[in-house]
């Protein structure tokens, strides 16, 4: 059986990839994808903990995370589209009317 | 596997405020289809829903009542917060009427989004389970992302929504990871069970748990906009529609504080030596960054955003002190802050012009001569925000500082008092402009009766809470 620590390391690695993606990339969609990677990295740890503890709370939690992620996607894409209609770009650096 | 609990753990009455509000929020969505351009009916239904929801919070007599497998609680804290949320949402809706007419926001969804956001806030303040807290935070945040960007033809509003969304979702990731680690190391998502597990030393890995706690601080820090996680606040507050800014500064922030308070004092009291240190550093940074940032601002909304960051620093002191005075002072501060903010923003809305114009400090020059009463109430709100007697802000700060002093946090209180002194610089700057500068343009104020009503109520409450704070303090101390 694969030990718990392997899952946690995988989850931590994915989470870091997501964090770095958010901080480094300037394309709104890619930043958005990186955030989704972060959420799914957490799902991996939740499920791994759940299996390790022999419970079901973690699975329920990860379902909730998926629902929330889906809701967030719909709102996020809508925001990006309405932004794109006013200014045809998805580069975050060009959205600087107000100081970052 | 535990058997699924019998239905008696499901207590729908304790959930009444949420259910009432859900029904009304959906009713508003449907009604809007038939209401046409006149939104009076929609507004009326929304306010009724908020009122009934606030009343239904009193449905339980013997508190606290736990239900839904101990994941939802009705206690004095949550009832107080439900009153605060319904009141602040109602004031925000009243402030929106005139503004929305001027800016051409004709969507009825605006009102139902505020109601849905209030549902999230109530869940957040009443949850005793990490899953529920996560859901509450997300309901609040997703509604706010949309509300921030509701002027969708305006680039500033778009930018504000986008920044809020990306940084908010980013923070959610940290919060969630923290929750996952706390769950994994203690074996439960229930706040009380987490506390028991830590108390009994039933923790799988202490380093991972501590990492989880730090990630929780980061995640909540983003949501309450404490430094160094406050970068989104000025931009979002400036770009969002003015009533939404007022709404964001009060309700959702108070809700995040309620959850933060619950998580740290109820589930992690054994680890307080760790998170207390972290929170003290965060609180000091928040006060200093907020106040220094506000000094340089010329836009009133941006200035108030920085000022709200500094207020978060003061409120964090109550969480750090965590004694019985601290809980009461936290509640009192939130209430006082709500009235001050709605008062100030009411005046900002009256001063503003179509297209989110007229928001610079220079635009307030000469207001003291043209509209002496309006300028006088603005002065009262600003001095109250700074913490001058006889206004509510003074009493609120006084209680928080005395709660912290009781715990021997002398250095922290000294820093906070010095920061309050700094804050007078920028509050007085607006007052100086109102009374001592010549107006550069014609002053045109849209004195709509409803906005005036909100400002008057806020003014009376600010003075009333400042002179006779005892009833509310006694109520909050329960």
Coordinates of C-alpha atoms in Angstrom, one line a residue:
Chain A
X1 CA 0.0 0.0 0.0
X2 CA 1.2 3.5 -0.8
X3 CA 1.9 5.3 2.5
X4 CA 0.1 8.5 3.4
X5 CA 3.2 10.6 3.2
X6 CA 3.5 10.0 -0.6
X7 CA 0.0 11.4 -1.1
X8 CA 0.7 14.4 1.1
X9 CA 3.9 15.1 -0.8
X10 CA 2.1 14.9 -4.1
X11 CA -0.6 17.2 -2.8
X12 CA 2.0 19.7 -1.5
X13 CA 3.9 19.6 -4.7
X14 CA 0.7 20.3 -6.8
X15 CA -0.3 23.0 -4.4
X16 CA 3.1 24.7 -4.8
X17 CA 2.9 24.4 -8.6
X18 CA -0.5 26.2 -8.3
X19 CA 0.9 28.9 -6.0
X20 CA 3.9 29.6 -8.3
X21 CA 1.5 29.6 -11.3
X22 CA -0.7 32.3 -9.7
X23 CA 2.3 34.4 -8.8
X24 CA 4.3 34.1 -12.1
X25 CA 1.8 33.9 -15.0
X26 CA 0.1 37.0 -16.3
X27 CA -2.7 35.5 -18.3
X28 CA -5.9 35.7 -16.4
X29 CA -7.1 32.3 -17.6
X30 CA -3.8 30.6 -16.7
X31 CA -3.8 32.2 -13.3
X32 CA -7.3 30.9 -12.9
X33 CA -6.3 27.4 -13.9
X34 CA -3.5 27.5 -11.3
X35 CA -6.0 28.3 -8.6
X36 CA -8.0 25.2 -9.6
X37 CA -4.8 23.1 -9.3
X38 CA -4.4 24.4 -5.8
X39 CA -8.0 23.4 -4.9
X40 CA -7.5 20.0 -6.4
X41 CA -4.2 19.5 -4.6
X42 CA -6.1 20.0 -1.4
X43 CA -8.7 17.5 -2.5
X44 CA -5.9 14.9 -2.8
X45 CA -4.8 15.4 0.8
X46 CA -8.4 15.4 2.0
X47 CA -9.1 12.0 0.3
X48 CA -5.7 10.6 1.5
X49 CA -6.4 11.7 5.1
X50 CA -9.9 10.2 4.8
X51 CA -8.6 6.8 3.7
X52 CA -5.9 6.9 6.3
X53 CA -8.3 7.8 9.2
X54 CA -10.9 5.4 7.8
X55 CA -13.6 8.1 7.9
X56 CA -15.9 9.8 5.5
X57 CA -15.8 13.4 6.5
X58 CA -12.9 14.0 4.1
X59 CA -14.8 12.7 1.1
X60 CA -17.8 14.8 1.9
X61 CA -15.5 17.8 2.3
X62 CA -13.9 17.2 -1.1
X63 CA -17.3 17.0 -2.8
X64 CA -18.1 20.4 -1.3
X65 CA -14.8 21.7 -2.6
X66 CA -15.7 20.5 -6.1
X67 CA -19.1 22.1 -5.9
X68 CA -17.6 25.4 -4.8
X69 CA -14.9 25.2 -7.4
X70 CA -17.6 24.7 -10.1
X71 CA -19.5 27.7 -8.8
X72 CA -16.3 29.7 -8.7
X73 CA -15.5 28.8 -12.3
X74 CA -18.8 30.0 -13.6
X75 CA -18.5 33.3 -11.8
X76 CA -14.8 33.7 -12.7
X77 CA -15.3 33.1 -16.4
X78 CA -18.3 35.5 -16.4
X79 CA -16.1 38.2 -14.9
X80 CA -13.3 37.5 -17.4
X81 CA -15.7 37.7 -20.3
X82 CA -17.4 40.9 -19.2
X83 CA -13.9 42.4 -18.8
X84 CA -12.9 41.2 -22.2
X85 CA -15.9 42.9 -23.7
X86 CA -14.6 46.2 -22.4
X87 CA -11.0 45.7 -23.2
X88 CA -10.0 42.8 -25.5
X89 CA -7.1 41.3 -23.5
X90 CA -6.7 38.8 -20.7
X91 CA -3.3 40.0 -19.7
X92 CA -3.5 41.0 -16.0
X93 CA -0.8 43.7 -16.4
X94 CA -3.0 45.7 -18.6
X95 CA -5.6 46.1 -15.9
X96 CA -4.0 48.8 -13.9
X97 CA -6.4 51.8 -13.8
X98 CA -6.0 51.5 -10.1
X99 CA -2.7 50.7 -8.5
X100 CA -2.2 47.0 -7.8
Chain B
X1 CA -18.5 3.7 10.2
X2 CA -20.9 5.5 12.5
X3 CA -24.6 5.0 11.7
X4 CA -26.4 7.9 10.2
X5 CA -27.9 9.9 13.0
X6 CA -31.6 9.9 13.6
X7 CA -33.5 12.9 12.2
X8 CA -33.7 14.6 15.6
X9 CA -30.3 16.1 15.0
X10 CA -31.9 18.1 12.2
X11 CA -33.5 21.1 13.8
X12 CA -35.0 23.2 11.1
X13 CA -36.2 25.9 13.5
X14 CA -32.7 26.7 14.5
X15 CA -32.0 27.2 10.8
X16 CA -35.0 29.6 10.4
X17 CA -33.1 32.8 9.6
X18 CA -31.3 31.0 6.7
X19 CA -34.5 29.4 5.4
X20 CA -36.5 32.6 5.6
X21 CA -33.8 34.5 3.8
X22 CA -33.4 31.8 1.1
X23 CA -37.1 31.9 0.3
X24 CA -37.1 35.7 0.1
X25 CA -33.9 35.8 -2.0
X26 CA -35.5 33.4 -4.6
X27 CA -38.8 35.3 -4.4
X28 CA -36.9 38.5 -5.2
X29 CA -35.4 36.8 -8.3
X30 CA -38.8 35.8 -9.6
X31 CA -40.5 39.0 -8.6
X32 CA -38.0 41.0 -10.5
X33 CA -39.2 39.4 -13.8
X34 CA -42.6 41.0 -13.3
X35 CA -41.6 44.2 -11.5
X36 CA -40.4 46.0 -14.6
X37 CA -38.3 49.1 -14.2
X38 CA -39.7 50.1 -10.8
X39 CA -37.7 48.3 -8.2
X40 CA -39.7 49.6 -5.2
X41 CA -41.5 46.3 -4.8
X42 CA -38.2 44.3 -5.0
X43 CA -36.6 46.5 -2.4
X44 CA -39.6 46.2 -0.1
X45 CA -39.6 42.4 -0.3
X46 CA -35.9 42.3 0.3
X47 CA -36.1 44.5 3.4
X48 CA -39.1 42.5 4.7
X49 CA -37.1 39.3 4.2
X50 CA -34.2 40.7 6.2
X51 CA -36.5 41.9 8.9
X52 CA -38.2 38.5 9.2
X53 CA -34.9 36.7 9.2
X54 CA -33.6 38.8 12.0
X55 CA -36.8 38.2 14.0
X56 CA -36.7 34.5 13.4
X57 CA -33.2 34.4 15.0
X58 CA -35.1 34.7 18.3
X59 CA -37.0 31.4 17.7
X60 CA -34.9 29.5 20.2
X61 CA -35.1 30.4 23.8
X62 CA -32.7 28.1 25.5
X63 CA -29.3 28.8 24.0
X64 CA -27.0 27.3 22.9
X65 CA -28.8 24.8 20.6
X66 CA -26.6 22.5 18.5
X67 CA -28.1 20.8 15.4
X68 CA -27.1 19.0 12.2
X69 CA -24.7 16.7 14.0
X70 CA -23.2 19.6 16.0
X71 CA -22.2 21.5 12.8
X72 CA -24.6 24.4 13.3
X73 CA -25.2 26.3 16.5
X74 CA -27.5 29.0 17.7
X75 CA -25.9 30.8 20.6
X76 CA -25.8 34.4 21.9
X77 CA -22.8 35.1 19.6
X78 CA -24.5 34.0 16.5
X79 CA -27.9 35.7 17.3
X80 CA -26.1 39.0 17.9
X81 CA -24.3 38.6 14.6
X82 CA -27.5 37.7 12.7
X83 CA -29.0 41.0 14.0
X84 CA -25.9 42.8 12.8
X85 CA -25.9 41.2 9.4
X86 CA -29.6 41.7 8.7
X87 CA -29.4 45.3 9.8
X88 CA -26.3 46.1 7.8
X89 CA -27.7 44.4 4.7
X90 CA -30.9 46.3 5.0
X91 CA -29.0 49.6 5.3
X92 CA -26.9 48.7 2.3
X93 CA -30.0 48.0 0.2
X94 CA -31.5 51.4 1.3
X95 CA -28.3 53.1 0.3
X96 CA -28.3 51.4 -3.1
X97 CA -31.7 52.7 -4.2
X98 CA -30.7 56.2 -5.1
X99 CA -27.3 55.1 -6.3
X100 CA -28.6 52.4 -8.6
X101 CA -31.1 54.8 -10.2
X102 CA -28.2 57.2 -10.9
X103 CA -25.8 54.6 -12.2
X104 CA -28.5 52.7 -14.2
X105 CA -28.1 49.4 -12.3
X106 CA -31.6 48.0 -13.1
X107 CA -30.9 44.4 -12.2
X108 CA -33.1 42.9 -9.5
X109 CA -30.4 40.3 -9.0
X110 CA -28.5 43.0 -7.2
X111 CA -30.8 42.8 -4.3
X112 CA -31.1 39.0 -4.3
X113 CA -27.3 38.7 -4.3
X114 CA -27.2 40.8 -1.2
X115 CA -29.7 38.5 0.4
X116 CA -27.7 35.4 -0.7
X117 CA -24.6 37.0 0.7
X118 CA -26.4 37.5 4.0
X119 CA -27.3 33.9 4.1
X120 CA -23.6 33.0 3.7
X121 CA -22.7 35.4 6.5
X122 CA -25.3 33.9 8.9
X123 CA -24.0 30.4 8.1
X124 CA -20.4 31.6 8.7
X125 CA -21.3 33.0 12.1
X126 CA -23.3 30.0 13.2
X127 CA -21.1 27.1 12.0
X128 CA -19.1 24.9 14.3
X129 CA -17.7 22.7 11.5
X130 CA -14.9 23.4 9.1
X131 CA -16.9 22.2 6.1
X132 CA -19.7 24.6 7.0
X133 CA -17.3 27.5 7.6
X134 CA -15.7 26.8 4.2
X135 CA -19.1 26.8 2.5
X136 CA -20.2 30.0 4.3
X137 CA -17.0 31.8 3.3
X138 CA -17.5 30.8 -0.3
X139 CA -21.2 31.8 -0.5
X140 CA -20.2 35.2 0.8
X141 CA -17.2 35.6 -1.5
X142 CA -18.9 34.4 -4.7
X143 CA -21.8 36.8 -4.2
X144 CA -19.3 39.6 -3.5
X145 CA -17.3 38.9 -6.7
X146 CA -20.5 39.5 -8.7
X147 CA -21.6 42.5 -6.7
X148 CA -18.2 44.1 -7.1
X149 CA -18.4 43.8 -10.9
X150 CA -22.1 44.6 -11.3
X151 CA -21.4 47.8 -13.2
X152 CA -20.2 45.6 -16.0
X153 CA -19.7 48.3 -18.7
X154 CA -17.3 50.1 -16.4
X155 CA -13.7 49.1 -16.6
X156 CA -13.0 50.0 -13.0
X157 CA -15.7 47.8 -11.7
X158 CA -14.5 45.0 -13.9
X159 CA -11.0 45.4 -12.7
X160 CA -12.2 45.4 -9.1
X161 CA -14.2 42.2 -9.6
X162 CA -11.3 40.5 -11.3
X163 CA -8.8 41.4 -8.7
X164 CA -11.1 40.4 -5.9
X165 CA -12.0 37.2 -7.6
X166 CA -8.4 36.1 -8.3
X167 CA -7.0 37.0 -4.9
X168 CA -10.1 35.7 -3.1
X169 CA -9.9 32.4 -4.8
X170 CA -6.2 32.2 -4.2
X171 CA -6.8 32.9 -0.5
X172 CA -9.5 30.2 -0.5
X173 CA -6.8 27.7 -1.6
X174 CA -4.7 28.5 1.5
X175 CA -7.7 28.4 3.8
X176 CA -8.7 25.1 2.4
X177 CA -5.3 23.6 2.7
X178 CA -5.1 24.7 6.3
X179 CA -8.5 23.1 7.0
X180 CA -7.4 19.9 5.3
X181 CA -4.3 19.7 7.5
X182 CA -6.2 20.4 10.7
X183 CA -8.7 17.7 9.7
X184 CA -6.0 15.2 8.8
X185 CA -4.0 15.7 12.0
X186 CA -6.9 15.8 14.4
X187 CA -9.3 13.4 12.6
X188 CA -12.4 15.7 12.7
X189 CA -13.8 18.7 11.1
X190 CA -15.9 19.6 14.1
X191 CA -14.5 22.5 16.1
X192 CA -15.3 20.9 19.5
X193 CA -13.9 17.6 18.5
X194 CA -10.7 19.2 17.2
X195 CA -10.3 20.9 20.6
X196 CA -10.8 17.6 22.4
X197 CA -8.3 15.8 20.2
X198 CA -5.7 18.5 20.8
X199 CA -6.4 18.5 24.5
X200 CA -6.0 14.7 24.8
X201 CA -2.8 14.8 22.7
X202 CA -4.6 12.8 20.0
X203 CA -2.8 14.5 17.2
X204 CA -1.1 12.6 14.4
X205 CA 1.6 15.1 13.6
X206 CA 2.1 18.3 15.5
X207 CA 4.2 20.1 12.8
X208 CA 1.5 19.5 10.2
X209 CA -1.1 20.8 12.6
X210 CA 0.9 23.9 13.2
X211 CA 1.4 24.4 9.5
X212 CA -2.4 24.0 9.1
X213 CA -3.0 26.7 11.7
X214 CA -0.6 29.1 10.0
X215 CA -2.4 28.5 6.7
X216 CA -5.7 29.2 8.4
X217 CA -4.3 32.5 9.6
X218 CA -3.2 33.3 6.0
X219 CA -6.6 32.4 4.6
X220 CA -8.7 34.3 7.2
X221 CA -6.2 37.1 7.0
X222 CA -7.1 37.5 3.3
X223 CA -10.8 37.4 4.0
X224 CA -10.7 40.0 6.8
X225 CA -8.1 42.0 4.8
X226 CA -5.3 42.2 7.4
X227 CA -1.8 43.1 6.4
X228 CA 0.2 41.7 4.7
X229 CA -2.7 40.1 2.9
X230 CA -4.6 43.4 2.4
X231 CA -3.3 44.3 -1.1
X232 CA -6.7 43.7 -2.8
X233 CA -8.6 45.9 -0.4
X234 CA -7.9 49.4 -1.7
X235 CA -8.4 48.4 -5.4
X236 CA -11.6 46.5 -4.7
X237 CA -13.1 49.1 -2.5
X238 CA -12.3 51.9 -4.9
X239 CA -13.6 50.1 -8.0
X240 CA -16.8 48.5 -6.6
X241 CA -20.1 50.4 -6.6
X242 CA -20.2 52.6 -3.5
X243 CA -23.0 50.9 -1.6
X244 CA -21.4 47.5 -2.3
X245 CA -18.2 48.9 -0.8
X246 CA -20.0 50.0 2.3
X247 CA -21.7 46.6 2.5
X248 CA -18.3 44.7 2.0
X249 CA -16.7 46.8 4.7
X250 CA -19.2 45.8 7.3
X251 CA -21.1 42.5 7.0
X252 CA -18.8 40.1 5.3
X253 CA -15.9 41.3 7.3
X254 CA -17.8 40.9 10.6
X255 CA -18.8 37.4 9.4
X256 CA -15.2 36.4 8.7
X257 CA -14.3 37.7 12.1
X258 CA -17.0 35.6 13.7
X259 CA -15.6 32.5 12.1
X260 CA -12.0 33.4 12.9
X261 CA -13.0 34.0 16.5
X262 CA -14.8 30.7 16.7
X263 CA -12.1 28.7 15.0
X264 CA -9.2 30.1 17.1
X265 CA -10.9 30.4 20.5
X266 CA -13.1 27.3 20.4
X267 CA -11.1 24.7 18.5
X268 CA -7.5 25.8 19.0
X269 CA -7.3 27.2 22.5
X270 CA -4.5 24.8 23.4
X271 CA -2.3 26.1 20.7
X272 CA -2.8 29.8 21.7
X273 CA 0.9 30.4 22.3
X274 CA 1.5 29.8 18.6
X275 CA -1.3 31.6 16.9
X276 CA -1.3 34.4 19.4
X277 CA 2.2 35.4 18.4
X278 CA 1.3 35.2 14.8
X279 CA -1.8 37.3 15.3
X280 CA 0.0 39.9 17.3
X281 CA 2.5 40.4 14.5
X282 CA -0.4 40.5 12.0
X283 CA -2.4 43.0 14.1
X284 CA 0.6 45.4 14.5
X285 CA 1.4 45.2 10.8
X286 CA -2.2 45.8 9.9
X287 CA -2.6 48.9 12.0
X288 CA 0.6 50.4 10.8
X289 CA 0.2 49.6 7.1
X290 CA -3.5 50.7 7.1
X291 CA -2.8 54.0 8.7
X292 CA 0.4 54.8 6.7
X293 CA -1.3 53.8 3.5
X294 CA -4.3 56.0 4.2
X295 CA -2.2 59.1 4.7
X296 CA -1.2 59.3 1.1
X297 CA -4.6 58.7 -0.5
X298 CA -6.6 61.4 -2.4
X299 CA -9.6 59.3 -3.3
X300 CA -12.2 59.1 -0.4
X301 CA -13.2 55.5 -1.1
X302 CA -9.5 54.4 -1.3
X303 CA -8.8 56.3 1.9
X304 CA -11.6 54.6 3.7
X305 CA -10.4 51.2 2.4
X306 CA -7.0 51.8 4.1
X307 CA -8.8 53.0 7.2
X308 CA -10.8 49.8 7.3
X309 CA -7.6 47.8 7.1
X310 CA -6.4 49.7 10.2
X311 CA -9.7 49.0 12.0
X312 CA -9.1 45.3 11.3
X313 CA -5.9 45.6 13.3
X314 CA -7.8 47.0 16.3
X315 CA -10.5 44.2 16.0
X316 CA -7.8 41.5 15.9
X317 CA -6.7 42.7 19.3
X318 CA -10.0 41.5 20.7
X319 CA -9.4 38.0 19.2
X320 CA -5.9 38.0 20.7
X321 CA -7.2 39.0 24.2
X322 CA -10.0 36.4 24.0
X323 CA -11.4 37.1 27.5
X324 CA -15.1 37.8 28.3
X325 CA -14.6 41.6 27.8
X326 CA -13.0 40.8 24.5
X327 CA -16.0 39.0 23.1
X328 CA -18.3 41.9 24.1
X329 CA -15.9 44.5 22.7
X330 CA -15.6 42.6 19.4
X331 CA -19.4 42.7 19.0
X332 CA -19.7 46.3 20.1
X333 CA -16.9 47.4 17.8
X334 CA -18.6 45.7 14.8
X335 CA -21.9 47.3 15.6
X336 CA -20.4 50.8 16.1
X337 CA -18.3 50.4 13.0
X338 CA -21.3 49.4 10.9
X339 CA -23.1 52.6 11.7
X340 CA -20.0 54.8 11.2
X341 CA -19.4 53.2 7.8
X342 CA -22.9 53.4 6.5
X343 CA -23.1 57.0 7.6
X344 CA -19.9 58.0 5.8
X345 CA -20.8 56.1 2.7
X346 CA -24.3 57.5 2.7
X347 CA -22.7 61.0 2.5
X348 CA -20.2 59.8 -0.2
X349 CA -23.2 58.5 -2.3
X350 CA -25.0 61.9 -2.0
X351 CA -21.8 63.7 -3.0
X352 CA -21.0 61.4 -5.9
X353 CA -22.1 61.9 -9.5
X354 CA -23.0 59.6 -12.3
X355 CA -20.2 57.3 -13.4
X356 CA -18.6 57.1 -10.0
X357 CA -17.3 60.7 -10.2
X358 CA -16.7 63.3 -7.5
X359 CA -14.9 61.0 -5.1
X360 CA -11.7 63.0 -4.6
X361 CA -11.0 64.8 -1.3
X362 CA -10.8 68.1 -3.2
X363 CA -14.4 67.7 -4.2
X364 CA -15.4 68.1 -0.6
X365 CA -13.9 71.6 -0.4
X366 CA -16.4 74.1 0.8
X367 CA -19.1 71.6 1.8
X368 CA -19.2 73.1 5.3
X369 CA -20.7 76.3 3.9
X370 CA -23.1 74.9 1.4
X371 CA -24.5 72.1 3.5
X372 CA -23.5 72.7 7.1
X373 CA -25.6 69.9 8.5
X374 CA -24.2 67.3 6.1
X375 CA -20.7 68.4 6.7
X376 CA -21.3 68.3 10.5
X377 CA -22.5 64.7 10.3
X378 CA -19.6 63.8 8.1
X379 CA -17.3 65.3 10.7
X380 CA -19.1 63.3 13.4
X381 CA -18.6 60.0 11.5
X382 CA -14.9 60.7 10.8
X383 CA -14.1 61.7 14.3
X384 CA -15.9 58.6 15.5
X385 CA -13.9 56.5 13.1
X386 CA -10.8 58.1 14.6
X387 CA -12.0 57.3 18.1
X388 CA -12.9 60.6 19.7
X389 CA -15.5 60.9 22.5
X390 CA -18.5 61.2 22.7
X391 CA -18.9 59.0 19.6
X392 CA -19.3 55.3 19.4
X393 CA -15.8 54.8 18.0
X394 CA -14.3 56.0 21.2
X395 CA -16.2 53.5 23.4
X396 CA -15.6 50.7 21.0
X397 CA -11.8 51.3 21.0
X398 CA -11.8 51.9 24.8
X399 CA -13.4 48.4 25.4
X400 CA -11.0 46.6 23.0
X401 CA -8.0 48.3 24.6
X402 CA -9.1 47.5 28.1
X403 CA -9.7 43.9 27.1
X404 CA -6.2 43.7 25.8
X405 CA -4.7 45.5 28.8
X406 CA -6.4 43.0 31.1
X407 CA -4.4 40.3 29.4
X408 CA -1.2 42.3 29.9
X409 CA -0.7 43.2 26.2
X410 CA 0.6 46.6 27.1
X411 CA 3.0 47.0 24.2
X412 CA 0.2 46.2 21.7
X413 CA -2.2 48.7 23.3
X414 CA 0.5 51.4 23.1
X415 CA 1.1 50.7 19.4
X416 CA -2.7 50.8 18.8
X417 CA -3.1 54.1 20.6
X418 CA -0.3 55.7 18.6
X419 CA -1.9 54.4 15.5
X420 CA -5.2 56.0 16.4
X421 CA -3.4 59.2 16.8
X422 CA -1.9 58.9 13.3
X423 CA -5.3 58.1 11.9
X424 CA -6.6 61.5 12.9
X425 CA -4.2 63.0 10.3
X426 CA -6.2 61.7 7.4
X427 CA -9.7 62.0 9.0
X428 CA -8.9 65.6 9.8
X429 CA -7.7 66.2 6.3
X430 CA -11.2 65.7 4.9
X431 CA -12.6 67.9 7.6
X432 CA -10.1 70.6 6.8
X433 CA -11.1 70.5 3.2
X434 CA -14.8 70.7 4.1
X435 CA -14.5 73.8 6.3
X436 CA -11.3 75.6 5.3
X437 CA -10.9 75.4 1.5
X438 CA -12.7 77.3 -1.2
X439 CA -14.8 75.0 -3.5
X440 CA -13.2 74.6 -7.0
X441 CA -16.5 73.7 -8.6
X442 CA -20.1 74.0 -7.9
X443 CA -21.2 71.7 -5.1
X444 CA -24.2 69.6 -6.1
X445 CA -25.6 67.1 -3.6
X446 CA -28.4 64.7 -4.4
X447 CA -30.3 64.8 -1.2
X448 CA -32.5 61.8 -1.6
X449 CA -34.8 61.1 1.3
X450 CA -33.9 57.4 1.7
X451 CA -30.2 58.1 1.8
X452 CA -30.7 60.9 4.2
X453 CA -32.7 58.6 6.4
X454 CA -29.8 56.1 6.5
X455 CA -27.4 58.8 7.4
X456 CA -29.7 60.2 10.1
X457 CA -30.2 56.7 11.6
X458 CA -26.4 56.1 11.6
X459 CA -25.7 59.5 13.1
X460 CA -28.2 58.9 15.9
X461 CA -26.8 55.4 16.5
X462 CA -23.2 56.7 16.5
X463 CA -24.0 59.3 19.1
X464 CA -26.3 57.1 21.1
X465 CA -23.8 54.2 21.3
X466 CA -21.1 56.7 22.3
X467 CA -23.0 58.3 25.2
X468 CA -25.1 55.3 26.4
X469 CA -23.2 52.2 25.5
X470 CA -24.3 50.2 28.5
X471 CA -27.4 48.4 27.2
X472 CA -25.5 47.2 24.1
X473 CA -22.5 46.2 26.1
X474 CA -24.7 44.3 28.6
X475 CA -26.3 42.6 25.6
X476 CA -23.0 41.8 24.0
X477 CA -21.6 40.4 27.3
X478 CA -24.1 37.6 27.3

